[in-house]
Coordinates of C-alpha atoms and ligand atoms in Angstrom, one line a residue:
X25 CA 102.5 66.0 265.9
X26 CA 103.0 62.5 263.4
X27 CA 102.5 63.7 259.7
X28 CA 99.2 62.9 258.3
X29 CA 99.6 60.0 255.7
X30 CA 97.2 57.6 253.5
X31 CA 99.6 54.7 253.7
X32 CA 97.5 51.5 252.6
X33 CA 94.6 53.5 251.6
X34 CA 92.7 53.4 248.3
X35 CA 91.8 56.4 246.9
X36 CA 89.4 57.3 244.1
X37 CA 89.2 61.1 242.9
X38 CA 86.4 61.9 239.9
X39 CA 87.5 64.2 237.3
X40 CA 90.9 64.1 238.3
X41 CA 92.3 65.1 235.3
X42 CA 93.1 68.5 235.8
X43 CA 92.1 71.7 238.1
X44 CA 90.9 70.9 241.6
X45 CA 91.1 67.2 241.1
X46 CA 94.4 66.7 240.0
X47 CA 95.2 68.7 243.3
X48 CA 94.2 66.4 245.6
X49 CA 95.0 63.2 243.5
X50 CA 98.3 64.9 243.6
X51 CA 98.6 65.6 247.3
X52 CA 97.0 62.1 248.7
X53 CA 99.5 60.3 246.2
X54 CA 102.3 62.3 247.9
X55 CA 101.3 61.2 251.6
X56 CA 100.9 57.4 250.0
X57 CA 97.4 56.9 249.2
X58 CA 97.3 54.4 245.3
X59 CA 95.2 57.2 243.6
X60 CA 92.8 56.2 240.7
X61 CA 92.7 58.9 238.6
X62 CA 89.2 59.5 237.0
X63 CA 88.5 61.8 234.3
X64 CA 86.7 61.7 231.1
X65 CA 88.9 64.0 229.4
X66 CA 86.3 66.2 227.6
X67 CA 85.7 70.2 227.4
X68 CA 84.1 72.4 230.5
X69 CA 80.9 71.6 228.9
X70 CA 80.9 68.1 229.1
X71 CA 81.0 67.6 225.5
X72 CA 84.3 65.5 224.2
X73 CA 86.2 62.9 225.8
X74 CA 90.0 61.5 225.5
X75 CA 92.7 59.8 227.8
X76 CA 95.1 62.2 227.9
X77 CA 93.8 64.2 231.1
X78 CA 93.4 61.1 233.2
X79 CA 96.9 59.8 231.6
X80 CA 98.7 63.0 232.3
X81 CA 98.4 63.2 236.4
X82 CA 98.8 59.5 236.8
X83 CA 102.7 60.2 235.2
X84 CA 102.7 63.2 237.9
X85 CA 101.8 61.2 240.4
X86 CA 104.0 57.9 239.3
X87 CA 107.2 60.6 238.6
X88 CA 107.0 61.2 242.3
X89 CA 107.3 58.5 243.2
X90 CA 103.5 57.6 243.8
X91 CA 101.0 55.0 243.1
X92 CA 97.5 55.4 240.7
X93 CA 95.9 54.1 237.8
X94 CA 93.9 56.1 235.0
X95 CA 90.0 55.3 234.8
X96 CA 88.2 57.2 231.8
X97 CA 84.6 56.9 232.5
X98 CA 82.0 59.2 232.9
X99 CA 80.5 59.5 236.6
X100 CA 77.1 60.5 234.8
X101 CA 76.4 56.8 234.0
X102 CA 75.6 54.2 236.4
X103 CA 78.0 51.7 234.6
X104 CA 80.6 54.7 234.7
X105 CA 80.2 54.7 238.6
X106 CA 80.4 50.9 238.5
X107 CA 83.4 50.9 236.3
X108 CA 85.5 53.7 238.3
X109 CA 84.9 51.4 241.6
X110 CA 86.2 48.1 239.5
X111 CA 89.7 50.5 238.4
X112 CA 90.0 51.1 242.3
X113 CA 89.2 47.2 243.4
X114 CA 91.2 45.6 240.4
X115 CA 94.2 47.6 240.8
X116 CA 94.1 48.1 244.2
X117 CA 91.9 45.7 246.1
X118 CA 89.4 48.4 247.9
X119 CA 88.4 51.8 248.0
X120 CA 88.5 53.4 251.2
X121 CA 88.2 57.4 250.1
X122 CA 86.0 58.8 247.4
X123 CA 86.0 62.6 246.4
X124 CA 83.5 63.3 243.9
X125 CA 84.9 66.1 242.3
X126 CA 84.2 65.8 238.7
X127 CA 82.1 68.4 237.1
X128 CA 81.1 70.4 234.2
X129 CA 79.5 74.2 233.5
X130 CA 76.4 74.9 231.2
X131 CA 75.7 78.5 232.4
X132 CA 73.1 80.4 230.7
X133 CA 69.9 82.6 232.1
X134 CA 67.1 80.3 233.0
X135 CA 65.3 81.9 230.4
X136 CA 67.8 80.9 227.8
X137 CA 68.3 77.3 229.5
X138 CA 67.7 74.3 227.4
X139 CA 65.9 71.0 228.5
X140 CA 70.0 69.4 228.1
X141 CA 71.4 72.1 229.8
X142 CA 70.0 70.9 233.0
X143 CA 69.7 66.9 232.4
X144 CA 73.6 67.0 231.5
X145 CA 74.8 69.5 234.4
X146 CA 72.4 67.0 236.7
X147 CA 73.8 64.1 235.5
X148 CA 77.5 65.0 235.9
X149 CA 77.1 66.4 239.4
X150 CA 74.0 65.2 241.1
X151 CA 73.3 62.0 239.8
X152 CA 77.2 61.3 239.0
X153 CA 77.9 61.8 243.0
X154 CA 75.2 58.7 243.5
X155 CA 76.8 56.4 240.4
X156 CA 80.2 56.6 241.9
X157 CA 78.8 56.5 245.3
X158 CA 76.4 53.6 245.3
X159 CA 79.6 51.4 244.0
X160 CA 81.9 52.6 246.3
X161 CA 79.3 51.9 249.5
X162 CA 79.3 48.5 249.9
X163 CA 83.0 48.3 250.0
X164 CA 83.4 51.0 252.2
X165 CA 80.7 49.1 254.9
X166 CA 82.4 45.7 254.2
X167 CA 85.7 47.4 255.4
X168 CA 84.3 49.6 258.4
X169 CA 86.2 52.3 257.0
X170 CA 85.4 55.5 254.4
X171 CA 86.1 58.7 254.1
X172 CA 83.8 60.4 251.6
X173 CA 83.8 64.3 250.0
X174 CA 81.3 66.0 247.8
X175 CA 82.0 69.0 245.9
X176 CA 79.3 71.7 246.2
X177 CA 79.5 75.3 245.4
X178 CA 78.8 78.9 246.5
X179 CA 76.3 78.9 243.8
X180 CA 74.4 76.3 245.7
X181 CA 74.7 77.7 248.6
X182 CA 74.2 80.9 247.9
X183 CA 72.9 81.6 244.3
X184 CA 74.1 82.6 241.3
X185 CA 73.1 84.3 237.9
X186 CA 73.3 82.0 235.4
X187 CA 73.8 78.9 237.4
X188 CA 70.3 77.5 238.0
X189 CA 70.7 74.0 236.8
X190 CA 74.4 73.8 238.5
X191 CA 72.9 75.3 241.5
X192 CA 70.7 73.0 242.2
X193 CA 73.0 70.1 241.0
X194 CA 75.4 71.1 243.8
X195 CA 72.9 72.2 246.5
X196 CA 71.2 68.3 245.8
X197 CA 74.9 66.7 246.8
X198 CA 74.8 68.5 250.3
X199 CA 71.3 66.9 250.9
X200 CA 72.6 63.8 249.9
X201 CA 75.1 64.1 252.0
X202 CA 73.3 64.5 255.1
X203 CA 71.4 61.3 254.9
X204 CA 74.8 59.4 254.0
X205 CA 76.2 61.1 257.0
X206 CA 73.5 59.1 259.2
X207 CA 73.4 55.6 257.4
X208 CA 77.6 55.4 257.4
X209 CA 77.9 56.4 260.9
X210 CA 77.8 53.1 262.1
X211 CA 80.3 52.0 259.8
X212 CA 82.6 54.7 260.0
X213 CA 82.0 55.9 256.7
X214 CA 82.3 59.9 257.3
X215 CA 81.0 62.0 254.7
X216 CA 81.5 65.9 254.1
X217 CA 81.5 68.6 251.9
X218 CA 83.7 71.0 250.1
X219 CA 82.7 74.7 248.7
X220 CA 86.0 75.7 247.1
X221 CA 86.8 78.5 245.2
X222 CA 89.9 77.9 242.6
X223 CA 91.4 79.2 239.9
X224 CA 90.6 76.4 237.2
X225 CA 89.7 75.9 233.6
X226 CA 86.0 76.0 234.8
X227 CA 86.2 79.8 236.3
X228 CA 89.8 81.4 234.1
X229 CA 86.5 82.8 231.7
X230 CA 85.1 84.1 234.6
X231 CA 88.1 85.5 236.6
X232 CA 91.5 87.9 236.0
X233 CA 94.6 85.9 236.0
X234 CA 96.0 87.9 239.3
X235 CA 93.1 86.3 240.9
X236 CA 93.3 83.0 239.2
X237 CA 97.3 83.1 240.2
X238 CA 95.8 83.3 244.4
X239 CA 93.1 80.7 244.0
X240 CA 95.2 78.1 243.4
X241 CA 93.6 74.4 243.3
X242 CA 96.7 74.1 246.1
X243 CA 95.3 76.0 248.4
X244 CA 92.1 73.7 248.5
X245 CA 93.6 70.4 248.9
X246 CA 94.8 70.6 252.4
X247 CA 91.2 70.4 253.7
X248 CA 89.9 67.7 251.5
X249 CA 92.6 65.5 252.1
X250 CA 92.5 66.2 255.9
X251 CA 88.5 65.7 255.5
X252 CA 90.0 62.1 253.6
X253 CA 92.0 61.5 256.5
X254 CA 92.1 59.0 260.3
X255 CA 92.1 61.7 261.8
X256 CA 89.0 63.4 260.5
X257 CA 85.9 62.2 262.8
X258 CA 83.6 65.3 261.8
X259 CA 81.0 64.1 259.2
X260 CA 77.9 66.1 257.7
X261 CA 80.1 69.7 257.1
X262 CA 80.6 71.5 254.4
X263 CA 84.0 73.3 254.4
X264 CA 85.0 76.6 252.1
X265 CA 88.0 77.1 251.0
X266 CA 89.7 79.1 248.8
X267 CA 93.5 81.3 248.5
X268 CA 93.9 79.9 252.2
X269 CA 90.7 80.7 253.3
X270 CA 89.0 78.2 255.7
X271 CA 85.4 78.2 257.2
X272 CA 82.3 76.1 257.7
X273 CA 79.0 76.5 255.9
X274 CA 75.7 75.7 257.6
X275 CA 71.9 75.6 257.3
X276 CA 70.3 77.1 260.4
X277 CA 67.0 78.0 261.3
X278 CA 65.9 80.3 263.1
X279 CA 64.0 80.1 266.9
X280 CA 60.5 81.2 264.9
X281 CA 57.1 81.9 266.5
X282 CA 54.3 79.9 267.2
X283 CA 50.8 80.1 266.4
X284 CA 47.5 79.5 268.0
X285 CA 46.6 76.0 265.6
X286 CA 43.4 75.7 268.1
X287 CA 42.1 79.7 267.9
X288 CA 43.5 79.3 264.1
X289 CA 45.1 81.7 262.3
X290 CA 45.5 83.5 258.8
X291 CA 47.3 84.8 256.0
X292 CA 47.2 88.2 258.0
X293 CA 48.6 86.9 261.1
X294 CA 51.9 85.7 258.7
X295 CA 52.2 89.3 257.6
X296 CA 52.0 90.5 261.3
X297 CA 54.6 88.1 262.5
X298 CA 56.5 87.8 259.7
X299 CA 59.6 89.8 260.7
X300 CA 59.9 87.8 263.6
X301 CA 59.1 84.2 261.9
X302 CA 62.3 85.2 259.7
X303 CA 64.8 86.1 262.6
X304 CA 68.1 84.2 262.5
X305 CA 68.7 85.4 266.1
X306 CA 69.1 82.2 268.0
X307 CA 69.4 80.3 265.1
X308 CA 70.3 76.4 265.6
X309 CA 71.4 73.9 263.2
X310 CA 70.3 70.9 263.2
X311 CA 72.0 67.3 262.8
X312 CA 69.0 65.8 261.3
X313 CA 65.4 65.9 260.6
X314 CA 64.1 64.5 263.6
X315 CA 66.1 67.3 265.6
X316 CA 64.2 69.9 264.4
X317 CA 61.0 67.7 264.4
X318 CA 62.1 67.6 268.4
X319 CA 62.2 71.7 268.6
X320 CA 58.9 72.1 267.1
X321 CA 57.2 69.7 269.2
X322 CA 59.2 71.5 272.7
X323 CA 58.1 74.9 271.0
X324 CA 54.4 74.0 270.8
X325 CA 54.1 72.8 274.6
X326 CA 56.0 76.1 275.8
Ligands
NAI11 P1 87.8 71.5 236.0 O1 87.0 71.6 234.7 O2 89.3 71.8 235.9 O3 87.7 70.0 236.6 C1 86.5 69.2 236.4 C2 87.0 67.9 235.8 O4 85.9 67.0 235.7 C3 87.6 68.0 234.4 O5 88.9 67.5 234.4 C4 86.7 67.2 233.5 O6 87.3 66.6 232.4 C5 86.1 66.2 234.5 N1 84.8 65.7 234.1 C6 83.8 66.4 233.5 N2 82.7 65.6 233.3 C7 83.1 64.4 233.7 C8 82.4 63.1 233.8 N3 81.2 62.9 233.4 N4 83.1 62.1 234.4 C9 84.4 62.2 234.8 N5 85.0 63.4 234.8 C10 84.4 64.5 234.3 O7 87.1 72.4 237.1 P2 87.4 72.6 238.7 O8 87.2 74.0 238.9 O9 88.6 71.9 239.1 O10 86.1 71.8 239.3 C11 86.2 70.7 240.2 C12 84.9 70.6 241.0 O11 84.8 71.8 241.8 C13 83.6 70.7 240.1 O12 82.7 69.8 240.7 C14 83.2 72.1 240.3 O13 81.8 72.2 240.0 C15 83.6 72.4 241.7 N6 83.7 73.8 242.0 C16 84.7 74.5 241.5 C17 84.8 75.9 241.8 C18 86.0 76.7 241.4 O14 86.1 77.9 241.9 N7 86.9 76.2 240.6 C19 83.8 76.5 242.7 C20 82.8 75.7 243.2 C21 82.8 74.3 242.8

């Protein structure tokens, strides 16, 4: 089987200045995609900024042998999203491949959480996926051609104490991702999702260095570039990964009951049925709203 390359593509990674970003700037640079390498350069909180980060993996890549250009803005500004785009187009000419991978932690109880906690980890995440996004779109559609990645998390997915507002942040880009999945189809603009779990800056507080040493950013890279790649034609999953760990996330539901609407039916009749409306047995995922819209209305006339 041919080797996968990025020959001729454009890439743009967000805060690719280090941990899981650098990774695959790193990697697509290797196999010939011109990289540009966003970071802001500030601390896991999102406070500082600097060129260094953004300077430092551009060298890596350019050592090897690569092409990329820094970009130092912020993806939590519109302008930053606009100006990141400009980077790829100016030096470059296009963007065909976007991975919004930039991101920062402000983990505290919910009690404790403070009204910036959540606009800042929001901003960076959630609304820093649409800045980049929204610039990069157009291009992409002009071309007939984009391969697109957000970067969820576990905590998203699955919760976390402590994580509320990045929770949410992250859970928001896989719902974003499922309408973009629908409106690029046509222009082959492919959009997925990665859960990873890595050793970085953002978790080494949270985790021992033996495990830090097995979750290497490495071991991530592999999927998002292939998710970056031709040869992807899968659009609207979100992939884990993690120590060379590989699997597929999904929201199912489950076959459910139905009710009487005509006879009516109460708060009583929920608790009597409720072990059965929360089965997963059977459960079925859907590809978009209207599929499940579709189910309903079959269920009813059963
Ligand atoms: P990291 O802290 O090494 O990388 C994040 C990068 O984003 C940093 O280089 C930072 O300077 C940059 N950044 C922060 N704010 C920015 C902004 N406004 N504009 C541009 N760049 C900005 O952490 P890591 O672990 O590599 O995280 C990468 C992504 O993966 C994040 O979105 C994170 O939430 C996500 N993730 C990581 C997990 C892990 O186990 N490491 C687990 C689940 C998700």
């Amino acid at each position: 089987m041919a080797e996968i390359r990025f020959d001729g593509r454009v890439a743009i990674v967000t805060g690719a200045g280090g941990g899981l970003g650098r990774a695959h700037a790193l990697l697509l640079a290797s196999r010939g995609a011109k990289v540009v390498v966003n970071d802001l350069g500030g601390a896991f909180d999102g406070t500082g900024k600097g060129t260094a980060m953004a300077d430092k993996v551009v060298e890596e890549i350019r050592a090897a042998g690569g092409e990329a250009v820094p970009n130092y803005d912020g993806v939590d500004t519109w302008e930053g999203g606009q100006n990141i785009v400009k980077t790829a187009v100016d030096a470059f000419g296009k963007v065909d491949i976007l991975i919004n991978n930039a991101g920062i932690l402000r983990d505290k109880s919910f009690m404790k959480m403070e009204e910036e906690d959540i606009d800042k980890v929001f901003a960076v995440h959630l609304k820093g996926g649409f800045n980049v996004t929204k610039a990069a779109f157009p291009i992409m559609r002009e071309n007939n051609y984009g391969r697109i990645v957000m970067t969820t998390s576990n905590t998203g997915l699955y919760g976390n104490f402590g994580q509320a507002n990045y929770g949410a942040a992250k859970l928001g880009l896989v719902g974003f991702m499922h309408t973009l999945k629908l409106e690029g189809a046509r222009y082959n603009i492919l959009v997925n999702t990665i859960a990873p779990i890595a050793g970085t800056r953002m978790t080494a507080t949270v985790m021992p260095p033996d495990m830090v040493e097995k979750l290497k950013p490495e071991y991530v890279s592999p999927i998002v570039a292939y998710m970056c790649s031709e040869e992807c034609t899968d659009s609207g999953i979100i992939f884990t990964a993690g120590a060379g760990y590989f699997s597929r996330a999904v929201l199912v539901e489950g076959p459910g009951v139905v009710l009487n609407a005509q006879k009516g039916f109460t708060i009583e009749d929920i608790r009597d049925r409720i072990g059965d409306i929360k089965k997963l047995e059977g459960a079925q995922h859907f590809n978009q709203s209207n599929e499940e819209i579709a189910r309903i209305v079959s269920a009813l006339g059963q």
